[in-house]
Coordinates of C-alpha atoms in Angstrom, one line a residue:
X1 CA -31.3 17.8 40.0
X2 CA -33.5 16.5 42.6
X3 CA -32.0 12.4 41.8
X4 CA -28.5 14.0 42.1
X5 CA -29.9 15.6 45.6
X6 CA -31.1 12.5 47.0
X7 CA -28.1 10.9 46.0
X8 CA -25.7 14.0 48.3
X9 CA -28.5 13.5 51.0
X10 CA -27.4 10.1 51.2
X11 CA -23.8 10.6 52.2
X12 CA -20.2 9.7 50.8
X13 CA -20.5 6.4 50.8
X14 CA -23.0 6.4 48.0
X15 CA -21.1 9.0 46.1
X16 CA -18.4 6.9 46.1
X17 CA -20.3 3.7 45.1
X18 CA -21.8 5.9 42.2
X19 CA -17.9 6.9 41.0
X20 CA -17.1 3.4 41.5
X21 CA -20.0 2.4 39.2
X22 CA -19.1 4.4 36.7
X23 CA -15.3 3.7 36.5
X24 CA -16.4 -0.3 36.4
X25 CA -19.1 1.2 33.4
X26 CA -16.2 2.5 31.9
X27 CA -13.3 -0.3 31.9
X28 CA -16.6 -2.9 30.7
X29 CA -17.1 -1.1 27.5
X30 CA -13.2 -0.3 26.9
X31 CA -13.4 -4.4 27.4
X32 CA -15.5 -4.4 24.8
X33 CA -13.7 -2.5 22.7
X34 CA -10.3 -3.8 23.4
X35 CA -10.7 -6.6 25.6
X36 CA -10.8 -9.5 23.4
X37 CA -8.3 -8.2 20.9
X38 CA -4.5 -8.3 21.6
X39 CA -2.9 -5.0 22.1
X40 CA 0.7 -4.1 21.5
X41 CA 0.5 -2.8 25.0
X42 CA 0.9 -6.6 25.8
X43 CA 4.4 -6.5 24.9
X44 CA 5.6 -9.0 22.3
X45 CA 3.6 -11.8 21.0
X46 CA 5.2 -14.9 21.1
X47 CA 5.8 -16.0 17.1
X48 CA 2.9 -18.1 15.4
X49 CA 3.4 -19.5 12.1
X50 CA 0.3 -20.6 10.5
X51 CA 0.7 -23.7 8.0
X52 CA -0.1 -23.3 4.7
X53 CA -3.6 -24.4 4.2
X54 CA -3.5 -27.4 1.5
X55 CA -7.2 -27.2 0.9
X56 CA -6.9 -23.9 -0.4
X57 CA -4.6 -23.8 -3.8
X58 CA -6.0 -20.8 -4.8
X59 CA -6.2 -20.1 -8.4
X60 CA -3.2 -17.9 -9.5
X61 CA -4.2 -18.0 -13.2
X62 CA -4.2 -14.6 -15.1
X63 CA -7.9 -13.0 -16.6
X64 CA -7.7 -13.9 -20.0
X65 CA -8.2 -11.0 -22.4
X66 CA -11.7 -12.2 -23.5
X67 CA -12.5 -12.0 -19.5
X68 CA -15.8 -9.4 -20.2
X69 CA -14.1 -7.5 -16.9
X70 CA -11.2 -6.3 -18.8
X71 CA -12.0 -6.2 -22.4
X72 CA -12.5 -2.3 -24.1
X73 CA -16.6 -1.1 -22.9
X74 CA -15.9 2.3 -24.4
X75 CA -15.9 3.9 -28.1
X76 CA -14.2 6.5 -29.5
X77 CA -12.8 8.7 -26.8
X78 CA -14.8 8.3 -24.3
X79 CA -12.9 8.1 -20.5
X80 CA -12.2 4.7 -19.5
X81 CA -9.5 2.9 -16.5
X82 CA -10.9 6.2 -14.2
X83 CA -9.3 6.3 -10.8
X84 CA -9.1 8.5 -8.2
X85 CA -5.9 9.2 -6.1
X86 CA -5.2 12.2 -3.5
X87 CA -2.9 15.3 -3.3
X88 CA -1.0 16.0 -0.3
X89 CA -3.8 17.4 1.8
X90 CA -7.4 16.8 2.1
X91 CA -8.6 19.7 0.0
X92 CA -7.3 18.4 -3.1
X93 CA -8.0 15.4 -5.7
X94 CA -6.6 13.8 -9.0
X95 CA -8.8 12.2 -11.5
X96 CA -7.1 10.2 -14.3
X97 CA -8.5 8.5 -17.3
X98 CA -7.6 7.1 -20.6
X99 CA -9.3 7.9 -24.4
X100 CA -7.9 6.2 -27.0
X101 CA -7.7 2.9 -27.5
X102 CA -3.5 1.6 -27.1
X103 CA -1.9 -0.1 -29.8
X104 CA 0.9 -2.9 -30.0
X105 CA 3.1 -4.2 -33.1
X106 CA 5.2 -2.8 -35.9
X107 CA 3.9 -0.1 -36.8
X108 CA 2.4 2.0 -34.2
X109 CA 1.8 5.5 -34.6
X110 CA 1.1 7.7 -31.0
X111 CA -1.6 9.3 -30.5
X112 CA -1.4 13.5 -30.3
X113 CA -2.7 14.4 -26.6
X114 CA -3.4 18.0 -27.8
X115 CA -6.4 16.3 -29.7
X116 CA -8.5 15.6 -26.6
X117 CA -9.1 18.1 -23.9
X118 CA -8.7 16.7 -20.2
X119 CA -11.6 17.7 -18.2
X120 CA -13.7 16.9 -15.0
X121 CA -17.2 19.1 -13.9
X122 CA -18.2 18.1 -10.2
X123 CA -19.9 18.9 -7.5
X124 CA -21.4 17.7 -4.8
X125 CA -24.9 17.3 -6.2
X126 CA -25.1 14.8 -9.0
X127 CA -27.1 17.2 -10.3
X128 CA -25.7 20.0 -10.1
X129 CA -21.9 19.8 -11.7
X130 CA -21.0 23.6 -11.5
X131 CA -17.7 23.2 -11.6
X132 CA -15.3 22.8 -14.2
X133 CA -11.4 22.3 -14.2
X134 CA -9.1 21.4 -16.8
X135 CA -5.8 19.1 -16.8
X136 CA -2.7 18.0 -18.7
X137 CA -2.5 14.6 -20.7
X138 CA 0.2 12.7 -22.2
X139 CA 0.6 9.0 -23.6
X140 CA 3.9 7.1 -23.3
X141 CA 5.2 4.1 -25.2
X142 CA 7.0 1.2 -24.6
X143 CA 10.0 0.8 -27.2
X144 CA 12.6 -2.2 -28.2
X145 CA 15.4 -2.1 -30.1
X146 CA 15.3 -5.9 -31.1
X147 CA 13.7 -7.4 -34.4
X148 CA 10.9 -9.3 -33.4
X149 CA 9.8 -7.5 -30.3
X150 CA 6.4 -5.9 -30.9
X151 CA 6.3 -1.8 -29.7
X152 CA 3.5 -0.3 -27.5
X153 CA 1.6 3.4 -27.4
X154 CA -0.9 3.9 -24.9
X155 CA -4.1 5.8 -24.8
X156 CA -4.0 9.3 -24.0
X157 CA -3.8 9.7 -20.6
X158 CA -5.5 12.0 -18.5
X159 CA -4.6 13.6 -15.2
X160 CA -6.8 17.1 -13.7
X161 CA -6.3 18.0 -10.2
X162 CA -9.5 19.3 -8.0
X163 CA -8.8 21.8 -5.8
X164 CA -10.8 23.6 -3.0
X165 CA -13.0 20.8 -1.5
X166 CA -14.2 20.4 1.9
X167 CA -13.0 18.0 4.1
X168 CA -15.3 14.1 3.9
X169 CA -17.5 15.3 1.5
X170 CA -19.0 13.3 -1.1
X171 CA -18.5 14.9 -4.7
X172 CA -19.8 14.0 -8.3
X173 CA -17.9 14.3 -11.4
X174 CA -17.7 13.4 -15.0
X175 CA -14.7 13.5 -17.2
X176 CA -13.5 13.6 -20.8
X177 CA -14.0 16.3 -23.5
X178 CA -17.4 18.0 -23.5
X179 CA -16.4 18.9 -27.1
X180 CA -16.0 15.9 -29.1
X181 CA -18.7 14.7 -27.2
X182 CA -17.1 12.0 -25.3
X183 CA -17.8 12.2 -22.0
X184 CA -17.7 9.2 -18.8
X185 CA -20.7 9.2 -16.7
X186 CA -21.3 10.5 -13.2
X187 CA -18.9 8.9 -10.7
X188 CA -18.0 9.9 -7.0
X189 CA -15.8 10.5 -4.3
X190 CA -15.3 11.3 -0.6
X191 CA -12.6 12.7 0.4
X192 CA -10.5 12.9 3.5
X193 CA -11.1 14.1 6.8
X194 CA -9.3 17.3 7.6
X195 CA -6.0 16.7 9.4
X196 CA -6.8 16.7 13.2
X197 CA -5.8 14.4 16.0
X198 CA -9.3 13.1 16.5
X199 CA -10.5 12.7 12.6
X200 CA -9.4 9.7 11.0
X201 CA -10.9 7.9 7.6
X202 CA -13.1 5.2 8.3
X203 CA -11.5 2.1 6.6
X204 CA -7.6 1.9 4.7
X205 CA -7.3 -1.2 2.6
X206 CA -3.7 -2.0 2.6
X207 CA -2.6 -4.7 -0.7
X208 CA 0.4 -5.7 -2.1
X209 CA 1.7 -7.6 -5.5
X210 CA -1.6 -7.7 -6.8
X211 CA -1.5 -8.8 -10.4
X212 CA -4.6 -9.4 -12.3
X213 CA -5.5 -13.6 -11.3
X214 CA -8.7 -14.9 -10.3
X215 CA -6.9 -14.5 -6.9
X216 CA -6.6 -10.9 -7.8
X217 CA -11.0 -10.6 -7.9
X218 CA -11.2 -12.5 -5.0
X219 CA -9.2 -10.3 -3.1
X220 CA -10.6 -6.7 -4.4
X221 CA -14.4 -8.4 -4.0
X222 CA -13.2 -8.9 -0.3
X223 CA -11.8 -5.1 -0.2
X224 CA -14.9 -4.0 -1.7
X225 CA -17.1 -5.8 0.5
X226 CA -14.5 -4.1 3.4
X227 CA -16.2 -0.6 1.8
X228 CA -12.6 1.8 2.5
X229 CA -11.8 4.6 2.1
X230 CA -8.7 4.6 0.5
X231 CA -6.6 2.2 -0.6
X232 CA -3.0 2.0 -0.5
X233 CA -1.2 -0.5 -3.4
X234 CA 2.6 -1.3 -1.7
X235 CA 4.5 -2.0 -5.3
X236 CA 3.7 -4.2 -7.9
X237 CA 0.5 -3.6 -10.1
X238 CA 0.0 -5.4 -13.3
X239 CA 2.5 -7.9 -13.4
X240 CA 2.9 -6.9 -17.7
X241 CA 6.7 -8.3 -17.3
X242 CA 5.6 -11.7 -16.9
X243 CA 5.0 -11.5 -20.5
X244 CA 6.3 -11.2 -23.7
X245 CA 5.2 -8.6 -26.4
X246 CA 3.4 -11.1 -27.9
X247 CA 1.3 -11.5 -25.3
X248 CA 3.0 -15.4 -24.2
X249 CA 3.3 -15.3 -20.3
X250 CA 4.5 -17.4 -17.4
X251 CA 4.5 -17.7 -13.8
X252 CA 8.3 -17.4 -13.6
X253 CA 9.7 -15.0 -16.8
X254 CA 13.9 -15.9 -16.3
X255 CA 12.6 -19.8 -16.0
X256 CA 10.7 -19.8 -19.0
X257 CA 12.4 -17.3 -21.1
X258 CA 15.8 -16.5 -20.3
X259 CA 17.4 -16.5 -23.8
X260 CA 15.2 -13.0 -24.4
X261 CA 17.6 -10.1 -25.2
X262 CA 15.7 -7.4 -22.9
X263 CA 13.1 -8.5 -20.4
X264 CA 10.3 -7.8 -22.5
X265 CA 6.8 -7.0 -21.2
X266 CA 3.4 -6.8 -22.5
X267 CA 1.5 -3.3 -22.2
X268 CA -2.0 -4.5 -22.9
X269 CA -1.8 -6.2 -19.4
X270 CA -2.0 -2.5 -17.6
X271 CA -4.8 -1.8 -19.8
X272 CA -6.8 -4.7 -18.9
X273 CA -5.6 -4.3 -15.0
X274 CA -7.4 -0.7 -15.1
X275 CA -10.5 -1.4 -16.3
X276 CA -11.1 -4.5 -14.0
X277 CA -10.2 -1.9 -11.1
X278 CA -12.0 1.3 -11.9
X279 CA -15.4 0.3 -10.6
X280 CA -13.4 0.4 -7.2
X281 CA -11.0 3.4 -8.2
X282 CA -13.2 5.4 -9.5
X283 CA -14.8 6.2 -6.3
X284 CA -12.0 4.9 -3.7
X285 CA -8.9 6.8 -3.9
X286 CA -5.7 4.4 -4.2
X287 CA -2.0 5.3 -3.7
X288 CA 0.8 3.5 -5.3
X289 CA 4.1 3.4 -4.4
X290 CA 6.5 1.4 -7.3
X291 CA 7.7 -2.4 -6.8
X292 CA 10.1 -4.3 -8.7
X293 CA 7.5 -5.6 -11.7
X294 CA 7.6 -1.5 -12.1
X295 CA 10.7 -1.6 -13.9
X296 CA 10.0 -2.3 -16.9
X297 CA 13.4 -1.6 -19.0
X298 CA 12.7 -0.3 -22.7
X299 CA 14.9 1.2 -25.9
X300 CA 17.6 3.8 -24.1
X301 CA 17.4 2.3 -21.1
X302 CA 14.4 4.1 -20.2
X303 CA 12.4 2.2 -16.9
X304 CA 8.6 2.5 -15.7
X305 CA 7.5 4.4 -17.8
X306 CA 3.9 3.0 -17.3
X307 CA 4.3 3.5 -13.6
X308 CA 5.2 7.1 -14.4
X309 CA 2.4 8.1 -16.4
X310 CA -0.3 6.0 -15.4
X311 CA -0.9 7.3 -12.2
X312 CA -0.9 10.7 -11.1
X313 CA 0.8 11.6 -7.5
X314 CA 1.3 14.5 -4.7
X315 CA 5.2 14.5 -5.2
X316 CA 5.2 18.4 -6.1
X317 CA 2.6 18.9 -3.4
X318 CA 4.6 17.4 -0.7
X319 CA 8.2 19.1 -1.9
X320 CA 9.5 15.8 -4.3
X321 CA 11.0 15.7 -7.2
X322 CA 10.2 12.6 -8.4
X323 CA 7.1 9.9 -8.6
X324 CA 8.8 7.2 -6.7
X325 CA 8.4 8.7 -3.4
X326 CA 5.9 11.8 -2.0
X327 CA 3.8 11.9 1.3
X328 CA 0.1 12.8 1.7
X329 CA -2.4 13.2 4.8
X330 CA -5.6 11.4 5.7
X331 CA -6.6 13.3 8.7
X332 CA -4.3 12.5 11.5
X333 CA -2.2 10.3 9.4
X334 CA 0.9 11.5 7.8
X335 CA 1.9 8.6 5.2
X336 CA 5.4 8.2 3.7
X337 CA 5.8 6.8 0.7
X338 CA 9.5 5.9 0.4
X339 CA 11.1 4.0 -3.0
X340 CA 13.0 1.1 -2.7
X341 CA 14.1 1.2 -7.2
X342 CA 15.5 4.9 -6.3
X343 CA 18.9 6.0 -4.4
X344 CA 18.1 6.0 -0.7
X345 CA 21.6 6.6 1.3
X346 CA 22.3 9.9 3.0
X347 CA 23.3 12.1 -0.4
X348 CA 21.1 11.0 -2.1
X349 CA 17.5 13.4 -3.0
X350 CA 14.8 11.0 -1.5
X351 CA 17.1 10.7 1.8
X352 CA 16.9 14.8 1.6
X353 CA 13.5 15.0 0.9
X354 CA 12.3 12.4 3.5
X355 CA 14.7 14.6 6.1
X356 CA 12.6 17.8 5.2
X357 CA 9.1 16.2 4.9
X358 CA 9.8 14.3 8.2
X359 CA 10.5 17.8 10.3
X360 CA 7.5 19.3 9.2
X361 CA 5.3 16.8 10.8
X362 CA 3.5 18.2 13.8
X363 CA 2.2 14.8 15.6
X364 CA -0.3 17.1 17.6
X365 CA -1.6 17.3 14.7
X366 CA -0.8 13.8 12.5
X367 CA -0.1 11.7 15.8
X368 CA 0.2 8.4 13.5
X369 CA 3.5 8.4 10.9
X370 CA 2.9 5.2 8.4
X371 CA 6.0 4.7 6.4
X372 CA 5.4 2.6 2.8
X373 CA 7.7 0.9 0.1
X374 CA 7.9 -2.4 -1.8
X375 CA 10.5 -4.6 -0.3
X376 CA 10.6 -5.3 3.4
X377 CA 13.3 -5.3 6.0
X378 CA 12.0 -7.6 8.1
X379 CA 10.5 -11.1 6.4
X380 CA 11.2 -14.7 7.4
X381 CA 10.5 -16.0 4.1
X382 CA 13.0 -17.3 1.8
X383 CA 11.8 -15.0 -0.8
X384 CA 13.4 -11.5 -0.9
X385 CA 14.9 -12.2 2.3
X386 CA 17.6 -9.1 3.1
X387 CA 17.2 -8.3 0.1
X388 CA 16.4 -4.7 0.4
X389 CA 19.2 -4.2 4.1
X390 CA 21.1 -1.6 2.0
X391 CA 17.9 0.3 2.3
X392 CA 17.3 -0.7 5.9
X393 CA 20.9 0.3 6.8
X394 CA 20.2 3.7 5.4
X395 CA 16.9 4.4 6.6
X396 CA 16.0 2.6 9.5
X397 CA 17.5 4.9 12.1
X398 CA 15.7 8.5 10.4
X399 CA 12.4 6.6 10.4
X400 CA 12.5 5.3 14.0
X401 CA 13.7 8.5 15.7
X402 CA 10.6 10.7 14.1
X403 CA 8.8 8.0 15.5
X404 CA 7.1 5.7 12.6
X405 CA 4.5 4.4 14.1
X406 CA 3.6 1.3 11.1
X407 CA 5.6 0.0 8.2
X408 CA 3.8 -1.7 4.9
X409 CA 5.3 -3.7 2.5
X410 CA 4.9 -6.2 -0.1
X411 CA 6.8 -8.1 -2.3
X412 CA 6.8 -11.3 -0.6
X413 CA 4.1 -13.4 -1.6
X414 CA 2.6 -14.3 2.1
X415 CA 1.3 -12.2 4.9
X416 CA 3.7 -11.2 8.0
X417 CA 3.5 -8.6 11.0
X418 CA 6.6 -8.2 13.2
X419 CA 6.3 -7.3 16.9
X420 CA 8.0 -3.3 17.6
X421 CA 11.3 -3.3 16.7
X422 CA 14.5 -1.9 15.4
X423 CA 17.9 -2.9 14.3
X424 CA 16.5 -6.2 14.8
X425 CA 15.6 -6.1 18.1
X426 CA 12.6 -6.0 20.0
X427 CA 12.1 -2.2 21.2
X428 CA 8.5 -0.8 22.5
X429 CA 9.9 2.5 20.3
X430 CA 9.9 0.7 16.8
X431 CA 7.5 0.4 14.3
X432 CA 5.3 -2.6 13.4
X433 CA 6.7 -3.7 10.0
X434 CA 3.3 -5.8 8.2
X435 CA 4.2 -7.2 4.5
X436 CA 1.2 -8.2 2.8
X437 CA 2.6 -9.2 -0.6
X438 CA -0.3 -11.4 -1.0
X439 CA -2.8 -9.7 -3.4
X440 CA -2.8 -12.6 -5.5
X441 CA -0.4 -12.8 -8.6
X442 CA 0.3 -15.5 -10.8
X443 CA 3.6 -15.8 -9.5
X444 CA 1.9 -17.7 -6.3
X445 CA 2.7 -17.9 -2.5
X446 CA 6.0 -17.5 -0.8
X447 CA 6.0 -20.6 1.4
X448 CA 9.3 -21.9 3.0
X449 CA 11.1 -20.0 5.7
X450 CA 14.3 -19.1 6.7
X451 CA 14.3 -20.7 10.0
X452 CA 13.4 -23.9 8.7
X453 CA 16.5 -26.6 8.4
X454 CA 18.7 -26.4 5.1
X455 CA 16.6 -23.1 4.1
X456 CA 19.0 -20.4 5.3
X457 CA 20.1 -18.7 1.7
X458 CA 24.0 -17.9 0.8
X459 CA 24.3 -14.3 1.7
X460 CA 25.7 -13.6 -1.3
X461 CA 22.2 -14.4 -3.0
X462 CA 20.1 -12.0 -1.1
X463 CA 20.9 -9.1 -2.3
X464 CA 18.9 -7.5 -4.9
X465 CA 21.3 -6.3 -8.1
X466 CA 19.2 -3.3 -9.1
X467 CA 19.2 -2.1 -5.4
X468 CA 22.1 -1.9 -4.2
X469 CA 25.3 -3.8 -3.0
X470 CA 25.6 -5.6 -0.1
X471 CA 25.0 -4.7 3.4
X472 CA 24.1 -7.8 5.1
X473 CA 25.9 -8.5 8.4
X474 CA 25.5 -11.6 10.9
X475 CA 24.6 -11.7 14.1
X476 CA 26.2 -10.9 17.7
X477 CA 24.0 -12.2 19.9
X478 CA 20.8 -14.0 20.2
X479 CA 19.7 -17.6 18.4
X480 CA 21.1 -16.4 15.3
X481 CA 24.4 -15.2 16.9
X482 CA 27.3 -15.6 14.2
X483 CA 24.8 -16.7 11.2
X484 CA 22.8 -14.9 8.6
X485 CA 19.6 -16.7 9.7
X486 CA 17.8 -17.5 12.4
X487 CA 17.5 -21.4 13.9
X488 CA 14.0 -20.4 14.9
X489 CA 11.2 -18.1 14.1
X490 CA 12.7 -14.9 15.4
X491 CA 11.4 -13.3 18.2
X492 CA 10.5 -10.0 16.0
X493 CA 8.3 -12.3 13.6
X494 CA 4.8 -12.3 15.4
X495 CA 2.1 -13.9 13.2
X496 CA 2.9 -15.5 9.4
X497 CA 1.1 -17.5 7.1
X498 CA 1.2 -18.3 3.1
X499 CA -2.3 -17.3 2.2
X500 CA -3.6 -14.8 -0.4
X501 CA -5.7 -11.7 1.4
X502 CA -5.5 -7.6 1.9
X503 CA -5.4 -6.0 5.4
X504 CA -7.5 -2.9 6.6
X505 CA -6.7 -0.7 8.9
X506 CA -9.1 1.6 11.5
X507 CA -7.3 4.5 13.4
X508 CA -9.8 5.0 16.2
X509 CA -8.1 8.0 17.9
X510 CA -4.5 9.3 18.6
X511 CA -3.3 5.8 20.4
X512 CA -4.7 3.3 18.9
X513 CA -5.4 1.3 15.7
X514 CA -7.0 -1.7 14.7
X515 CA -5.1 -3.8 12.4
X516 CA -7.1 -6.8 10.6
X517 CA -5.7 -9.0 7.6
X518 CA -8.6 -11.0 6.0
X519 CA -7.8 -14.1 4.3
X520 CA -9.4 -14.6 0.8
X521 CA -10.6 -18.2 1.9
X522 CA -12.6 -16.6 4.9
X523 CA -15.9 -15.2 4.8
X524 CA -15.6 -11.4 4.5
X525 CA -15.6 -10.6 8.4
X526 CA -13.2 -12.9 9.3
X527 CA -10.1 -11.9 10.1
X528 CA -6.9 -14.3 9.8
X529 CA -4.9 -11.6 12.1
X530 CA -6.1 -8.9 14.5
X531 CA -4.3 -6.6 16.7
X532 CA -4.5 -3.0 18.4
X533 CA -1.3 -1.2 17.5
X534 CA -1.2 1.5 19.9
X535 CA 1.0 4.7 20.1
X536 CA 2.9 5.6 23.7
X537 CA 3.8 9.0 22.2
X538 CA 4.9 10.0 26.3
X539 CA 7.3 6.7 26.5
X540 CA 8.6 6.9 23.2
X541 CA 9.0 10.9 21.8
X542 CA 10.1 11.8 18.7
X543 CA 14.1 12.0 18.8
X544 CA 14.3 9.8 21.8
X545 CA 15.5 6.2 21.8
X546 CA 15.0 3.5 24.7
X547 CA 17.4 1.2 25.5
X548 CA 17.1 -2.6 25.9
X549 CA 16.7 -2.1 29.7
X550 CA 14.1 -0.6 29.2
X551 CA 12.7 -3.1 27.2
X552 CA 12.7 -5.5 29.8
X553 CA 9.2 -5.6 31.1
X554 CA 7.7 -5.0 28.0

């Protein structure tokens, strides 16, 4: 009291030097902070392509199944491929695991999932597990009706929801059946801040079209070394339908074996993709949404059926009826997960669904909406390009007027991040759409773009046969104005480069995010792209569009 006296003794002037001081304190360490990282606030970034990097060829070859990392460790039935994935809010966990070893050939016989109990003791002392829930299991096979072509069962799979936990808390748990014995050991898990405008997780690794390649471990040693805490998979897992049943694969399946009478796949290759992930999964949640590989067409023209059972996910918790798309929070995020393989348009039941989930959002309470599915809307690349507008001319307009904040993708094979926009045009109100297709698979790296002379595709090409028909239009206005492509990168591309990598995302508070894609040639701090997305929740409310004007001096 007495410095604070002196100070008032004084006069006004040095009051008003003191305020000064401290509002110079203040803008230094929001320099800090900010000041050397662009912010969206800056208005559009002028596009960057980034050459593809011939030093770095990568190594886009599959694990082998002698690989140690994804060969059987287990005997009996005894819990193996653990993972860990959340329910809709942060009170709530699922655990799944596999017992049973899968089998493959002629004469395969399923195994019964009443045989094996499916259940998980925690708490949050290791030791101390005084807990105890149990779960349902099933297995699922993988059937063709074509001589030749070897059948699939799986393990029995295991999926127990935990319910009751406290908001980022560590807990320890074992699964399995305490009455065979078989047993996992003790794993753990935090889970999720409470939902709250100032309570965000620490880290989200964001990957895409991962596969199982020494590309693959170089990217999840990266993510690891990132430490998230949660993970979110944008479509495409194991790649198993780049091979056939007899375990032949190729980079490209229709080049190398397009006489096949169904495009077969090889089940083993989910297997071996979940035990090289679950010492990450196990402890790090990870959300999937389904990607084209996810198909998977069997006997009655059943389709991903691995993608079905294999994971377990909130859709009754957050009001769907179906696996392909559900929504989940992670404290002040509200994330979408939306299906590009599954009707979209206005009668359809994910349209309905996404209408209802999308007016129960209280942004006081989630400020940041993060929208997710496999195929993007807006990519420069050859690859995929407008493939998935039918989607985009569905969806685009519900998503931007409840205000999606960020958009992730995969499916190409490269990394991009768009500037805001919508309808493709720059718009301070849009989302920033970031494909990061470029986990690693053997099918390599998307490389040529659009924009490039002689690269612009025949419409007709683009669209993708099991999505939808075509919707693509050209262009009034602009450097594209009468075409289907662009004669230059377009203005909405801001950063893109071939390279294979995973991207992690920090909400700091209710405006602003830092978005960071690592490259997997870098050393693990050093990012390939970095930007502040922040939120204008007063310039751009939910319901309310801006026009171009006032764009202008964005």
């Amino acid at each position: 009291m007495q410095g604070i006296e002196m100070v008032l003794l004084k006069g006004n002037t040095v009051v008003v030097e003191v305020v000064v001081s401290f509002v110079v304190f203040i803008f230094l360490n929001l320099v800090q902070v900010y000041g050397e990282i662009p912010t969206t606030l800056e208005g559009p970034s002028k596009p960057v392509t980034v050459q593809l990097d011939k030093s770095f060829r990568g190594n886009a070859i599959d694990l082998p199944e002698t690989d140690p990392r994804v060969q059987r460790k287990v005997v009996g039935f005894e819990p193996e491929q653990i993972s860990v994935s959340l329910s809709s809010t942060h009170d709530s966990v699922w655990i799944s695991w596999i017992t049973g070893d899968f089998q493959i050939g002629d004469n395969i016989k399923p195994l019964d999932p009443k045989t094996v109990d499916s259940v998980i003791l925690f708490g949050k002392s290791k030791f101390f597990l005084n807990h105890k829930v149990k779960g349902h299991s099933l297995i699922y096979s993988q059937l063709y009706p074509f001589q030749g072509l070897q059948n699939y069962t799986s393990g029995i799979i295991h999926h127990v929801r935990l319910t009751g936990l406290q908001p980022y808390t560590v807990y320890y748990y074992r699964c399995g059946d305490p009455s065979l014995p078989a047993m996992s050991k003790i794993h753990q898990f935090r889970t999720m801040p409470a939902s709250g405008p100032s309570s965000y997780p620490r880290r989200i690794a964001v990957a895409g079209d991962l596969g199982l390649t020494y590309n693959t471990t170089s990217t999840i040693n990266h993510m690891m070394n990132n430490d998230p805490d949660l993970i979110l998979l944008v479509g495409d897992v194991s790649y198993a339908n780049l091979y056939l049943t007899n375990g032949t694969g190729a980079d490209c399946y229709s080049c190398s074996f397009s006489n096949t009478p169904i495009h077969e796949t090889y089940q083993p290759r989910w297997d071996f993709w979940g035990r090289f992930m679950e010492p990450l999964v196990s402890k790090v949640p990870i959300m999937v949404v389904e990607g084209n590989h996810e198909i998977e067409e069997q006997a009655g023209n059943m389709t991903f059926a691995a993608y079905r059972s294999r994971f377990a996910f909130p859709s009754k918790e957050s009001g769907s009826s179906s696996p392909f798309y559900y929504s989940f929070n992670a404290g002040g995020i509200h994330f979408v997960m939306l299906a590009a393989y599954a009707a979209y348009d206005k009668s359809a039941d994910q349209y309905k669904w996404l209408e209802k989930d999308l007016a129960k959002v209280d942004r006081t309470v989630t400020p940041w909406l993060i929208a997710t599915w496999h195929a993007p809307w807006y990519t420069t690349y050859i690859a995929h390009y407008r493939e998935a507008e039918c989607m985009k001319v569905a969806m685009e307009e519900i998503l931007y007027k409840n205000g999606v904040d960020i958009v992730f993708n995969g499916h190409v094979h490269a990394y991009e991040r768009s500037n805001r926009v919508y309808n493709y045009t720059l718009d301070p109100c849009g989302p920033v759409h970031i494909a990061v297709g470029d986990g690693g698979n053997r099918e390599k790296m998307a490389i040529k773009h659009v924009d490039e002379p002689e690269n612009c595709p025949d419409p007709s090409t683009t669209p993708d046969t099991y999505m939808g028909g075509f919707c693509a239009y050209n262009f009034t206005s602009g450097p594209a104005a009468g075409k289907f492509c662009w004669d230059q990168q377009p203005d909405y591309s801001a950063y893109r480069e071939s390279s294979f990598g995973h991207g992690i995302l920090e909400v700091k508070n209710e405006t602003h995010a830092l978005w960071t894609w690592h490259r997997n040639q870098d050393m693990y701090n050093a990012p390939g792209d970095q930007i502040y997305i922040v939120r204008q929740p007063e310039r751009c409310p939910v319901e309310h569009k801006v026009s171009f004007a006032a764009y202008s001096h964005y």
